[in-house]
Short mmCIF file of C-alpha atoms and ligand atoms in Angstrom, two decimals:
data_model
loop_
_atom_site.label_atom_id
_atom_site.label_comp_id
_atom_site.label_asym_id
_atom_site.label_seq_id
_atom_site.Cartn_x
_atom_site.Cartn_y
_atom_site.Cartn_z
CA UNK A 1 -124.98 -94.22 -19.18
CA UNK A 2 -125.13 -94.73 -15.70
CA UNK A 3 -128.95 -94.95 -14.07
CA UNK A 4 -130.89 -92.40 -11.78
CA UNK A 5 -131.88 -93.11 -7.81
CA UNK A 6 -134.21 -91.51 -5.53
CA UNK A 7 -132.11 -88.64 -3.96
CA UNK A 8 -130.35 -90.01 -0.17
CA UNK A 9 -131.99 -90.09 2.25
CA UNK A 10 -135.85 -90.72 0.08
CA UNK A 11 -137.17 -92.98 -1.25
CA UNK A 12 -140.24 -94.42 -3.88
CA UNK A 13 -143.45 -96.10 -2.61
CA UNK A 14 -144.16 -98.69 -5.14
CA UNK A 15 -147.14 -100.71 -4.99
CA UNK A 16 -147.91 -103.43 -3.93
CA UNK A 17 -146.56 -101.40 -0.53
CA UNK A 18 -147.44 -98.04 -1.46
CA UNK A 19 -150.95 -99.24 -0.83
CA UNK A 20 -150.58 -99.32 2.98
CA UNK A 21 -149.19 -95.86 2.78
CA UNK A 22 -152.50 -94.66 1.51
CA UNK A 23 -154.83 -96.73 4.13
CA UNK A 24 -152.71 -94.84 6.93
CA UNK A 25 -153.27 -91.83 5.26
CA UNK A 26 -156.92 -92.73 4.99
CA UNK A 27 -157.13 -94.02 8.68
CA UNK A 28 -155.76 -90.85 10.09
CA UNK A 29 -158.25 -88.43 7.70
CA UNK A 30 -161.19 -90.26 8.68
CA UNK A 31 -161.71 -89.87 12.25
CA UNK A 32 -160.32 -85.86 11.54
CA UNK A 33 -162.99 -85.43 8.63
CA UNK A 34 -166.01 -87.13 11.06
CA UNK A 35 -164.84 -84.34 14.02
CA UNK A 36 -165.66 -81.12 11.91
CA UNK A 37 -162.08 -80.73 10.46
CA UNK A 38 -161.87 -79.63 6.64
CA UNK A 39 -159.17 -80.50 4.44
CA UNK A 40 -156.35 -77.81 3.65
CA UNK A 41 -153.91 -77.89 1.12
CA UNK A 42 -150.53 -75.38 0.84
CA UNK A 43 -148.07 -74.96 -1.36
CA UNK A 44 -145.05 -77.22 -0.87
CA UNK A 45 -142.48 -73.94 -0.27
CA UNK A 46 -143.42 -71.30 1.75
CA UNK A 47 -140.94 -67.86 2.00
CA UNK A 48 -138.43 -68.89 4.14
CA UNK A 49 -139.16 -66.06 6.91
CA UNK A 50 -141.97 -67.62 7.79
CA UNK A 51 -140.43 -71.16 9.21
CA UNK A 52 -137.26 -69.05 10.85
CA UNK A 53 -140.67 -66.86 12.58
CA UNK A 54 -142.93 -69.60 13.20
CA UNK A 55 -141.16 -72.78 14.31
CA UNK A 56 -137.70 -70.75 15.46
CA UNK A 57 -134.43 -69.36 14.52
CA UNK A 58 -132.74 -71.50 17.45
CA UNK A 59 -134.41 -74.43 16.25
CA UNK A 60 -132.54 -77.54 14.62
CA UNK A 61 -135.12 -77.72 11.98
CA UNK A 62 -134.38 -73.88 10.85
CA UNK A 63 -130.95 -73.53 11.64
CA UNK A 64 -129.57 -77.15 9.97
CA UNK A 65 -132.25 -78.74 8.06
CA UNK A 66 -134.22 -76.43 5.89
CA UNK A 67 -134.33 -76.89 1.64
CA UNK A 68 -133.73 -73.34 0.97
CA UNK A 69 -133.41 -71.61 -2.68
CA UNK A 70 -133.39 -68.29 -3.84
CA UNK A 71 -135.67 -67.77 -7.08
CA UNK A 72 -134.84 -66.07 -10.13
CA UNK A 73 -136.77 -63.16 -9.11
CA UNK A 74 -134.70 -63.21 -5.46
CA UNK A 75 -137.34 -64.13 -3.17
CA UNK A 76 -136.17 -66.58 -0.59
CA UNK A 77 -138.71 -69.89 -0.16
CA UNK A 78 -137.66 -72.75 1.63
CA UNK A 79 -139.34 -76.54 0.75
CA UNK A 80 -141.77 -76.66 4.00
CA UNK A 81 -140.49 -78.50 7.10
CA UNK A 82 -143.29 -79.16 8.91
CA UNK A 83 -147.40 -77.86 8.37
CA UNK A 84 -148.18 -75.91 10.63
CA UNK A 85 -146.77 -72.26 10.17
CA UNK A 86 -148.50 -73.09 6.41
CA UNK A 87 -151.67 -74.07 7.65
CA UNK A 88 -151.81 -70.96 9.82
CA UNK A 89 -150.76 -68.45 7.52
CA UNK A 90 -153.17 -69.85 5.06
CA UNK A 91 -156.29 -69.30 7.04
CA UNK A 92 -155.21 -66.00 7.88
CA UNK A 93 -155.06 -64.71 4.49
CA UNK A 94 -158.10 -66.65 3.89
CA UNK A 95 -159.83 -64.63 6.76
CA UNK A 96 -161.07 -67.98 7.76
CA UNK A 97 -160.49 -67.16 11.58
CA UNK A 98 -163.12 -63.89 10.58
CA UNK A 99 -165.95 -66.01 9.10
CA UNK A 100 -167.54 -66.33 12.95
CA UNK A 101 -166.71 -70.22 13.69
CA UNK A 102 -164.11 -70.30 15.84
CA UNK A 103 -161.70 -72.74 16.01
CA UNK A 104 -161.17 -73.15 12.76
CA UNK A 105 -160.55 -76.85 12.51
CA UNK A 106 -158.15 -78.19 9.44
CA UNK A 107 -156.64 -81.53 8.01
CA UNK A 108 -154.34 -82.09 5.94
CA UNK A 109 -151.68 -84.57 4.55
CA UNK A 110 -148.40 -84.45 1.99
CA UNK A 111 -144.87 -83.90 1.99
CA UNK A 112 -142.31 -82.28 3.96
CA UNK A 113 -138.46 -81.76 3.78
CA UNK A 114 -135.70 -81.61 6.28
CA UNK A 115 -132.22 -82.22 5.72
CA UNK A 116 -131.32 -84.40 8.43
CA UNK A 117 -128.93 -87.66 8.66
CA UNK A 118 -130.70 -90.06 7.09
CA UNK A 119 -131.52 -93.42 9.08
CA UNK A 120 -134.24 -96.13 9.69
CA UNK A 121 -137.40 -93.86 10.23
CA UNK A 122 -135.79 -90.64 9.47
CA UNK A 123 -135.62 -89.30 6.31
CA UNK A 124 -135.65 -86.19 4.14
CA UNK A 125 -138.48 -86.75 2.45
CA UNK A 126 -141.52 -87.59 4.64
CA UNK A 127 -145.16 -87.29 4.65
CA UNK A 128 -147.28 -86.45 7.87
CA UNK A 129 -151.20 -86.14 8.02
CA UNK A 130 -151.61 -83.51 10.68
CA UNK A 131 -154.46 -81.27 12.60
CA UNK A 132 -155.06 -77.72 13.15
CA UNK A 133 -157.68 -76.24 15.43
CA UNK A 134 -157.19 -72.71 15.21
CA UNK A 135 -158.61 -69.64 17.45
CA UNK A 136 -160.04 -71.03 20.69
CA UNK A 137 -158.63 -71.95 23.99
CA UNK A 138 -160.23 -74.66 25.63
CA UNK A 139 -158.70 -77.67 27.18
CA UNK A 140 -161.38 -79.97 25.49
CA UNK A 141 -159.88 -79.14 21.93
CA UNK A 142 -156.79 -80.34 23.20
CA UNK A 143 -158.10 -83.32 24.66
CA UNK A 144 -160.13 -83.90 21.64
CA UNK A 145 -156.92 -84.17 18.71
CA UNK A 146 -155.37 -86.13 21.40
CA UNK A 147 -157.84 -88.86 21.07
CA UNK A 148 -158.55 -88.56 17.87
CA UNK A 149 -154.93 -89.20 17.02
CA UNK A 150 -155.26 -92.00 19.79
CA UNK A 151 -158.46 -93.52 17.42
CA UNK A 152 -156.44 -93.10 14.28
CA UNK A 153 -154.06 -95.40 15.56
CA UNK A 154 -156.08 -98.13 17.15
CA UNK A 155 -158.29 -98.17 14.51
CA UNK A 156 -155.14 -99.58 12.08
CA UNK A 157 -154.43 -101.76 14.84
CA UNK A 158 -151.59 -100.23 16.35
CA UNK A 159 -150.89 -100.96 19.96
CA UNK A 160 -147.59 -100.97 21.66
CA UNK A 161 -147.83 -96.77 21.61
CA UNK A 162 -147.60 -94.49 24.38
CA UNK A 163 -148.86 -90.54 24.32
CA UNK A 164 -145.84 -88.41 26.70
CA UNK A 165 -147.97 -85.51 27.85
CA UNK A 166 -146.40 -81.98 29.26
CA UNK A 167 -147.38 -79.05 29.66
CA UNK A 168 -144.63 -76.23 28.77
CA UNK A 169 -146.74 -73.19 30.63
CA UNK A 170 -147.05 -69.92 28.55
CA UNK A 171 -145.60 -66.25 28.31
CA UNK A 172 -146.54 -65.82 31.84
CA UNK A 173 -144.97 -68.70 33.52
CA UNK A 174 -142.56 -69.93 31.36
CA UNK A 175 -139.91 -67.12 30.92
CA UNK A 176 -139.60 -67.20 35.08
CA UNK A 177 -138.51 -71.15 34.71
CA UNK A 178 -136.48 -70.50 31.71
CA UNK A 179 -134.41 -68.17 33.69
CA UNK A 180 -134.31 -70.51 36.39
CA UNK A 181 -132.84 -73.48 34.42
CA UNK A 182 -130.38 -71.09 33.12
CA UNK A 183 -128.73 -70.38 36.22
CA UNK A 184 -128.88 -74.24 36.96
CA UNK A 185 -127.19 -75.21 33.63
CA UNK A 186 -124.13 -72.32 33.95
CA UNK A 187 -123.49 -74.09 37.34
CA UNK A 188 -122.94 -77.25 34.85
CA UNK A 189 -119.91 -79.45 33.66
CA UNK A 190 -120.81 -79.39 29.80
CA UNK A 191 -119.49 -78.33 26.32
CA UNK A 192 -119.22 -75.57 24.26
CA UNK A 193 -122.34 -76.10 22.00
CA UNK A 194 -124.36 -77.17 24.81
CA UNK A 195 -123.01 -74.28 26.56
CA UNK A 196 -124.54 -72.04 23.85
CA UNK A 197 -127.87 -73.69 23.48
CA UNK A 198 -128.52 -72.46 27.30
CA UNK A 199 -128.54 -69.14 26.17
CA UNK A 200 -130.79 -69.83 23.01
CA UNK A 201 -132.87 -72.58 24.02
CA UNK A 202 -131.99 -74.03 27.37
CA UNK A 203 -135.30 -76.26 27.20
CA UNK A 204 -133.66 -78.28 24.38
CA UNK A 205 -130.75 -79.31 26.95
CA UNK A 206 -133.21 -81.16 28.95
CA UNK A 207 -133.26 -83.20 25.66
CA UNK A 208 -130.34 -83.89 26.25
CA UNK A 209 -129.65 -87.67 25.04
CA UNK A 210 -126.22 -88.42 26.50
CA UNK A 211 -125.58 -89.82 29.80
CA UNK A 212 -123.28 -88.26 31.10
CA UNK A 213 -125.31 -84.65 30.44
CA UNK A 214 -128.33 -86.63 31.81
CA UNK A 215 -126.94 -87.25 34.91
CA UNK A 216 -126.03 -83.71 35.87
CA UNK A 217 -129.78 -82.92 35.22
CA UNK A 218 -131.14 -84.87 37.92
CA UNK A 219 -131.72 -82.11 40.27
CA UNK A 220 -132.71 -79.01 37.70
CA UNK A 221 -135.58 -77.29 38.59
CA UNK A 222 -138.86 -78.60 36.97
CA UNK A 223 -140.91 -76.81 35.06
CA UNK A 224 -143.80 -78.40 36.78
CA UNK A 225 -143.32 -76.24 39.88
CA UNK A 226 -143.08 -73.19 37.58
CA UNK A 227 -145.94 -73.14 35.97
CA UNK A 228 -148.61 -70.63 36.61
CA UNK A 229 -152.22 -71.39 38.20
CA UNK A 230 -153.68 -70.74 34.59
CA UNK A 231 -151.69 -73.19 32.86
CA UNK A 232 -151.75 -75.80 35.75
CA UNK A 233 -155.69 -75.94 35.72
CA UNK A 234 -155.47 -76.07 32.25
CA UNK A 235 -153.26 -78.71 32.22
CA UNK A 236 -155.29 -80.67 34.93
CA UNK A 237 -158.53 -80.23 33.15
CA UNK A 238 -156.50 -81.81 29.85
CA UNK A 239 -155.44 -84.98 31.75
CA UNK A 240 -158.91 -85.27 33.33
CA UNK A 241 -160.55 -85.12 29.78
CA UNK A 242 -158.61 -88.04 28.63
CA UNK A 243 -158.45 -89.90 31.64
CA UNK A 244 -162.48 -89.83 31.18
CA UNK A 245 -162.13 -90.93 27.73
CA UNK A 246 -160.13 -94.07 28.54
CA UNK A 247 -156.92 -92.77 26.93
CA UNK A 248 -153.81 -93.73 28.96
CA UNK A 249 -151.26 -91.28 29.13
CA UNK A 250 -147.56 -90.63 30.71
CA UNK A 251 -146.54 -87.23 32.25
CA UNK A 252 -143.32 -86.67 31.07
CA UNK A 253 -141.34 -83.48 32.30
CA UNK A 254 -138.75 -83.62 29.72
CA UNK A 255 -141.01 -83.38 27.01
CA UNK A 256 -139.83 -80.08 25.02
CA UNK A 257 -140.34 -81.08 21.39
CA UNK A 258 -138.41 -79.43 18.58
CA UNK A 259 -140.05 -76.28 17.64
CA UNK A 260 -140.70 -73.26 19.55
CA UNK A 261 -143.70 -72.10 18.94
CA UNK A 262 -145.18 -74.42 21.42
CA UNK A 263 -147.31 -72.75 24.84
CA UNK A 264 -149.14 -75.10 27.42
CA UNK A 265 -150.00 -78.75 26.03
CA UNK A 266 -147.15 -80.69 24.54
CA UNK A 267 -147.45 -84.32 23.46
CA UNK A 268 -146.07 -86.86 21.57
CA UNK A 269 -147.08 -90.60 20.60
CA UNK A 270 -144.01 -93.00 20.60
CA UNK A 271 -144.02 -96.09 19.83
CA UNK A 272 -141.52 -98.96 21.49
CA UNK A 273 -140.63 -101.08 18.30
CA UNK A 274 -138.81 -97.97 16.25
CA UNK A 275 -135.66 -98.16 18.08
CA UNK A 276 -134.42 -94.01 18.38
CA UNK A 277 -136.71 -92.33 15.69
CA UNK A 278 -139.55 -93.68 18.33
CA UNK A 279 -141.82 -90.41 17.77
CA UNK A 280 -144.81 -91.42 15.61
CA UNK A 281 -146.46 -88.36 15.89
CA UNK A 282 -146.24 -84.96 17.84
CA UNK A 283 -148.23 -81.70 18.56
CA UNK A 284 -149.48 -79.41 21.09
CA UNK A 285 -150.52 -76.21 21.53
CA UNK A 286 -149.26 -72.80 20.29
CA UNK A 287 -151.04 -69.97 21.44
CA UNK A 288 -148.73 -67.13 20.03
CA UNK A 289 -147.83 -68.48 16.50
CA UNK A 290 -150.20 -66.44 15.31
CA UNK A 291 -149.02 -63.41 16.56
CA UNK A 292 -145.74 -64.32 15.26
CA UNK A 293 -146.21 -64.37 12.46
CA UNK A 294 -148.24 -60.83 12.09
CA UNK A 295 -151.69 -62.54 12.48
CA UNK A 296 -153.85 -61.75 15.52
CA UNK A 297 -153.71 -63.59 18.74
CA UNK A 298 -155.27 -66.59 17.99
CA UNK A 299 -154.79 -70.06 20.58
CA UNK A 300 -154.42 -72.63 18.71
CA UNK A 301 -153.78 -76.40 19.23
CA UNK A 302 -153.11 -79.38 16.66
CA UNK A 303 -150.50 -82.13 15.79
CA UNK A 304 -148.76 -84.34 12.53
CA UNK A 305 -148.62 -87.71 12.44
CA UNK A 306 -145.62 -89.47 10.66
CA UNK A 307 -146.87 -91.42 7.98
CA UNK A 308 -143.54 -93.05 7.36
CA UNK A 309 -142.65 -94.03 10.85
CA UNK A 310 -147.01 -95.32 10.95
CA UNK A 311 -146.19 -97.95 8.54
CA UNK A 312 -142.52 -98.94 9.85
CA UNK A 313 -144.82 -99.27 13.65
CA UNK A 314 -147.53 -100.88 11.69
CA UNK A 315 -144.78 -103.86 10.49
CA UNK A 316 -142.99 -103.95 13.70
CA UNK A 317 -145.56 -105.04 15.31
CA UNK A 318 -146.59 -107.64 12.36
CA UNK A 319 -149.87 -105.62 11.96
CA UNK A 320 -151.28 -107.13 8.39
CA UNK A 321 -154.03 -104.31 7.41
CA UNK A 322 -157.23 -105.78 5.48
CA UNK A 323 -156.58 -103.94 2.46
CA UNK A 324 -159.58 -103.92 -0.24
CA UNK A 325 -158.62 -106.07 -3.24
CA UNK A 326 -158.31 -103.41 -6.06
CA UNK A 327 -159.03 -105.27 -9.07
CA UNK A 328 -162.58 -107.45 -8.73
CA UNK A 329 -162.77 -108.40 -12.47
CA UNK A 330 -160.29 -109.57 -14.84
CA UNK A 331 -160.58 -110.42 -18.75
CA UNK A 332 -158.44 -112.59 -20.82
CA UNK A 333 -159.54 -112.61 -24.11
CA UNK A 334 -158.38 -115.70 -26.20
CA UNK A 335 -157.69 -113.84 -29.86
CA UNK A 336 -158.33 -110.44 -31.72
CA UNK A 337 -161.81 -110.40 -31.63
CA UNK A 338 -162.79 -111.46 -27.96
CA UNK A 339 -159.94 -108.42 -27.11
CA UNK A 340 -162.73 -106.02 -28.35
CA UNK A 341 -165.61 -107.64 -27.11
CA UNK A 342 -164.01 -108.38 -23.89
CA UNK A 343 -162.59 -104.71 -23.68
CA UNK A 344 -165.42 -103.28 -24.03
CA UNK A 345 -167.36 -105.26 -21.58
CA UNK A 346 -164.72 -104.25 -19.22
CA UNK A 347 -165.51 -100.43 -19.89
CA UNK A 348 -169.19 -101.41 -19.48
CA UNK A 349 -168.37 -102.69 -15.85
CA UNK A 350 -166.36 -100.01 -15.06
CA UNK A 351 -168.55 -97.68 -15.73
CA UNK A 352 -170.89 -99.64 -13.68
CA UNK A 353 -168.63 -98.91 -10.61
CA UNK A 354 -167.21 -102.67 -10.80
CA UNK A 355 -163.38 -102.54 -10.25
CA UNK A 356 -161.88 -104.47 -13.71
CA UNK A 357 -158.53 -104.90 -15.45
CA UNK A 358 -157.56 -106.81 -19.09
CA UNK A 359 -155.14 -109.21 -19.69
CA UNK A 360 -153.04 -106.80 -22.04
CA UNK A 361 -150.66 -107.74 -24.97
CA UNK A 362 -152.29 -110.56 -26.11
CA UNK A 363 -150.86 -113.37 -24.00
CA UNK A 364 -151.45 -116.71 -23.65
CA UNK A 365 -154.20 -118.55 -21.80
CA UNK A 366 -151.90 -119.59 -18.72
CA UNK A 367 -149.90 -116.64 -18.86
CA UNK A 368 -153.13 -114.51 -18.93
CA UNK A 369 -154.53 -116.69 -16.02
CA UNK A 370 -151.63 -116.20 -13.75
CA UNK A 371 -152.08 -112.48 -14.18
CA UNK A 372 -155.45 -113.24 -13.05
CA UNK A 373 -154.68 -114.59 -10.12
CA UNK A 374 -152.48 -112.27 -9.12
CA UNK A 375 -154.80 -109.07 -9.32
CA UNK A 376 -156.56 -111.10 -6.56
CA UNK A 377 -159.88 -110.47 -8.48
CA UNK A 378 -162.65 -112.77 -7.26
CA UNK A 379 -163.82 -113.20 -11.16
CA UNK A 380 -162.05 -113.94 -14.44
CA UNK A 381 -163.86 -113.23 -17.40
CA UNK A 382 -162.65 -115.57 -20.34
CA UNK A 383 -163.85 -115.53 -24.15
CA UNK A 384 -162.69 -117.17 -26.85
CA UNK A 385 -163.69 -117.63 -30.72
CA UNK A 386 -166.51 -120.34 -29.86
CA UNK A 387 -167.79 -118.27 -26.93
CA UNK A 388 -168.39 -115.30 -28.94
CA UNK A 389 -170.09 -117.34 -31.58
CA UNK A 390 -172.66 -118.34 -28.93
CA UNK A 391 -172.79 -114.52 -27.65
CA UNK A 392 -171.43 -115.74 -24.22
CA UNK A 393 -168.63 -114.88 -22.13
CA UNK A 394 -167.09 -117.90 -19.75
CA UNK A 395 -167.23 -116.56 -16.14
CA UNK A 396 -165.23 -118.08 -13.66
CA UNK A 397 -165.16 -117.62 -9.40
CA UNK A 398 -161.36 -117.64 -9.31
CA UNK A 399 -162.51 -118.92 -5.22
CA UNK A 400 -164.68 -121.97 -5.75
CA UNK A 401 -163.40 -122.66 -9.39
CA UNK A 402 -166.50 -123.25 -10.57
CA UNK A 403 -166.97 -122.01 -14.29
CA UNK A 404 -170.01 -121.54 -16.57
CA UNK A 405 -171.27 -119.55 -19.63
CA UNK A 406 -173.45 -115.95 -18.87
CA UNK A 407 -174.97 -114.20 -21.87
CA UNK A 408 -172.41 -111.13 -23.38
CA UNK A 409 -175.40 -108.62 -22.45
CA UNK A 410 -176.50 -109.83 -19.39
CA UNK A 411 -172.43 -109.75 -17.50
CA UNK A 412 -172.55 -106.47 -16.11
CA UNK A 413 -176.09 -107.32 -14.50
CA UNK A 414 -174.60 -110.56 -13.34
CA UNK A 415 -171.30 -109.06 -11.81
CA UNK A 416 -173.44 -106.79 -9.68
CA UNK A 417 -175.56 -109.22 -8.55
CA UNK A 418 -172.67 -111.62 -7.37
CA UNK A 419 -170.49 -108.88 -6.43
CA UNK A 420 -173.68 -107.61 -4.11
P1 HAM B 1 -142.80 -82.95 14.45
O1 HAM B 1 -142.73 -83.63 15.78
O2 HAM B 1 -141.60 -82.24 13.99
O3 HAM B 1 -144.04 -81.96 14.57
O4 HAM B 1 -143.23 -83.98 13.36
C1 HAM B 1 -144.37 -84.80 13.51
C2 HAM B 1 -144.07 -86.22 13.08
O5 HAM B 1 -143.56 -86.24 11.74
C3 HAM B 1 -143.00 -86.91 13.90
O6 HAM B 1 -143.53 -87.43 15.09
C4 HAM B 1 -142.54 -88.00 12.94
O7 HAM B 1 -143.42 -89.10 13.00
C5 HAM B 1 -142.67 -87.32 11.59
N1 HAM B 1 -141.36 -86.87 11.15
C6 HAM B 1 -140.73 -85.72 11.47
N2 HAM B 1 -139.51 -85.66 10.89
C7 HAM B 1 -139.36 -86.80 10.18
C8 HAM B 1 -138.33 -87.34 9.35
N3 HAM B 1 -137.21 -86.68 9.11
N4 HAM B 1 -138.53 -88.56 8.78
C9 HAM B 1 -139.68 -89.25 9.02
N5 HAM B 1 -140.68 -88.79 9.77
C10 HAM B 1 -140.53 -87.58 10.35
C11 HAM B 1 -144.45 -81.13 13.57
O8 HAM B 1 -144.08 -81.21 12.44
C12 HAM B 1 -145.51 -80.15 14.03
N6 HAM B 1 -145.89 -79.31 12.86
C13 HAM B 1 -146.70 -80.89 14.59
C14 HAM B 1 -147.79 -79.96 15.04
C15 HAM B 1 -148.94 -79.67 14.39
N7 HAM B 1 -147.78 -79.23 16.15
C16 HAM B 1 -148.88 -78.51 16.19
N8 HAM B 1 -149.59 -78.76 15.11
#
């Protein structure tokens, strides 16, 4: 029979690597959850009306790359792309945007789904920790995810980053440019599709990677000189905020990000050593989401960080994180009875909150001992026949060597001490 593997274009995280997945996690969370923002958790499919609404029926993401199924009962979900369209329609129909305490500020972190080609740093199956700060307009929320996002990453040591900041304008301002890039694209040499995406989304031609397209764009207006005096003070008072923080950004024009729910403040942290999946992490705000998706008008502002692509920047730029040891304590027990003893002086100390594991299978000394060494536990715990005769355990610092006998009912108490 042949053998199963991880669906293309996925993949497993085994330890001992899966552990740096969760300190990214963690070092993402913990500047969020010290800022006022409360965890959120959504289902992992959402109906699929709700993506084509939110994030956009022109979109890549909703016209190529959603998992869509129809039930048994004939409702159409779709595995979620991206968080934020969740997040949002969860709080509404928790009425949390009612309770008085505007903006609602959320966290969260999981899994998300697209079907695109798979490559280094993109894949089907990824997992983003992201930020949702729902109901208020003010430029200091948007400043504020912005370096929070900025912390998340310095604090794991990341450095050769950059944040691209834009600012896309809003219903006002925006629908005047769009029509104004229109005209300027028609006027262009280009093909079919790109011909069509003018019509649906000319923003995204800006995005344009090739050359040859690139070059034609040189002269097409800029939103910049579109945008309304609202939106430009807004955006001003953004890039003041984080200029007064100390967080160095780049204006970039040609910022226009994937999904088109987006109003105002657009942003997006890339980092250098990825190669062309460069975007670590992404956001911005999105003022009429809400609304589109039958909620109230509610501004809104917030971002997802790619856990995936964290870990891939974390080891391009040979960033080693100080991960805790997991295991402080390990037992080898040296016959039947020790395993009891020994096992149960292992439950003792982890019920005491001391971090143990057990040489399992009853193994040899050396075999045991190598086992030992490589749980990276500071202590080794050995007992054999004689030791339990004397009531003692042998208890060994597996950093100095040094190796002596400690009464069976005083090792917990001991362990603490040393382990402060
Ligand atoms: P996004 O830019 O589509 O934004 O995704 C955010 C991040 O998720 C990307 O910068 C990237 O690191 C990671 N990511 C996206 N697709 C893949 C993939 N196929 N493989 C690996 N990593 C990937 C959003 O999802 C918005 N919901 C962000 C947001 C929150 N905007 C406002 N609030």
């Amino acid at each position: 029979m042949s053998t199963f593997q991880a669906p293309k274009g996925t993949y497993d995280l085994t330890p001992p690597d899966s552990a740096k997945f969760l300190a990214v996690r963690e070092a993402i969370a913990a500047p969020l959850r010290d800022s006022g923002y409360g965890y959120i958790e959504t289902p992992g499919f959402e109906d699929v009306e709700l993506f084509a609404r939110g994030v956009g029926e022109s979109t890549d993401i909703v016209t190529k790359e959603m998992y869509t199924l129809t039930t048994k009962g004939g409702s159409q979900l779709a595995l979620r792309p991206e968080g934020t369209a969740s997040v949002l329609r969860a709080a509404l129909e928790a009425n949390l945007h009612k309770a008085g305490n505007l903006p609602v500020k959320l966290w969260y972190s999981g899994s998300y789904y697209r079907y695109e080609r798979p490559q280094k740093g993109r894949y089907r199956h990824f997992s983003q920790v992201g930020a949702e700060a729902i109901g208020t307009e003010d430029p200091v929320l948007d400043a504020e995810l912005i370096i929070l996002a900025d912390q998340a990453y310095r604090s794991l040591g990341l450095r050769q980053f950059r944040i691209l900041l834009n600012s896309l304008g809003d219903k006002e301002c925006r629908p005047v440019y769009r029509e104004a890039l229109q005209t300027f694209l028609r006027d262009l040499d280009l093909d079919e599709e790109t011909r069509r995406r003018i019509e649906i989304n000319p923003l995204r031609v800006l995005d344009d990677k090739r050359a040859d397209v690139q070059k034609q764009l040189t002269d097409a207006p800029k939103l910049r000189d579109y945008l309304c005096d609202a939106c430009r003070a807004y955006h001003e008072e953004v890039r003041a905020l984080l200029t007064t923080a100390g967080v160095v950004f780049e204006d970039d024009e040609k910022l226009v990000r994937g999904l088109d729910y987006y109003t105002r403040t657009t942003f997006e942290f890339v980092h250098d050593g990825l190669g062309s999946q460069s975007a670590v992490g992404g956001g911005g705000r999105y003022d009429g989401l809400s609304e589109m998706i039958g909620g109230p008008a509610l501004p809104s502002v917030g971002w997802a960080l790619g856990v995936d692509r964290t870990v891939l920047a974390l080891e391009a730029e040979g960033v080693e994180l100080d991960l805790p040891v997991a295991t402080s304590v390990y037992a080898v027990p040296l016959g039947d009875e020790a395993r009891r003893v020994l096992f149960g002086v292992v439950t003792e100390l982890r019920r005491a909150g001391i971090a143990a594991d057990f040489a399992f299978g009853g193994r040899g000394l050396k075999g045991a001992m190598k086992s030992a060494n490589r749980s990276g536990a500071r202590y080794t715990l050995v007992a054999g026949e004689r030791d339990l005769a004397e009531g003692v355990v042998q208890l060994k610092d597996m950093e100095s060597g040094e190796q002596g006998p400690v009464p069976l009912a005083d090792v917990a108490a001991e362990l603490t001490k040393r382990l402060g």
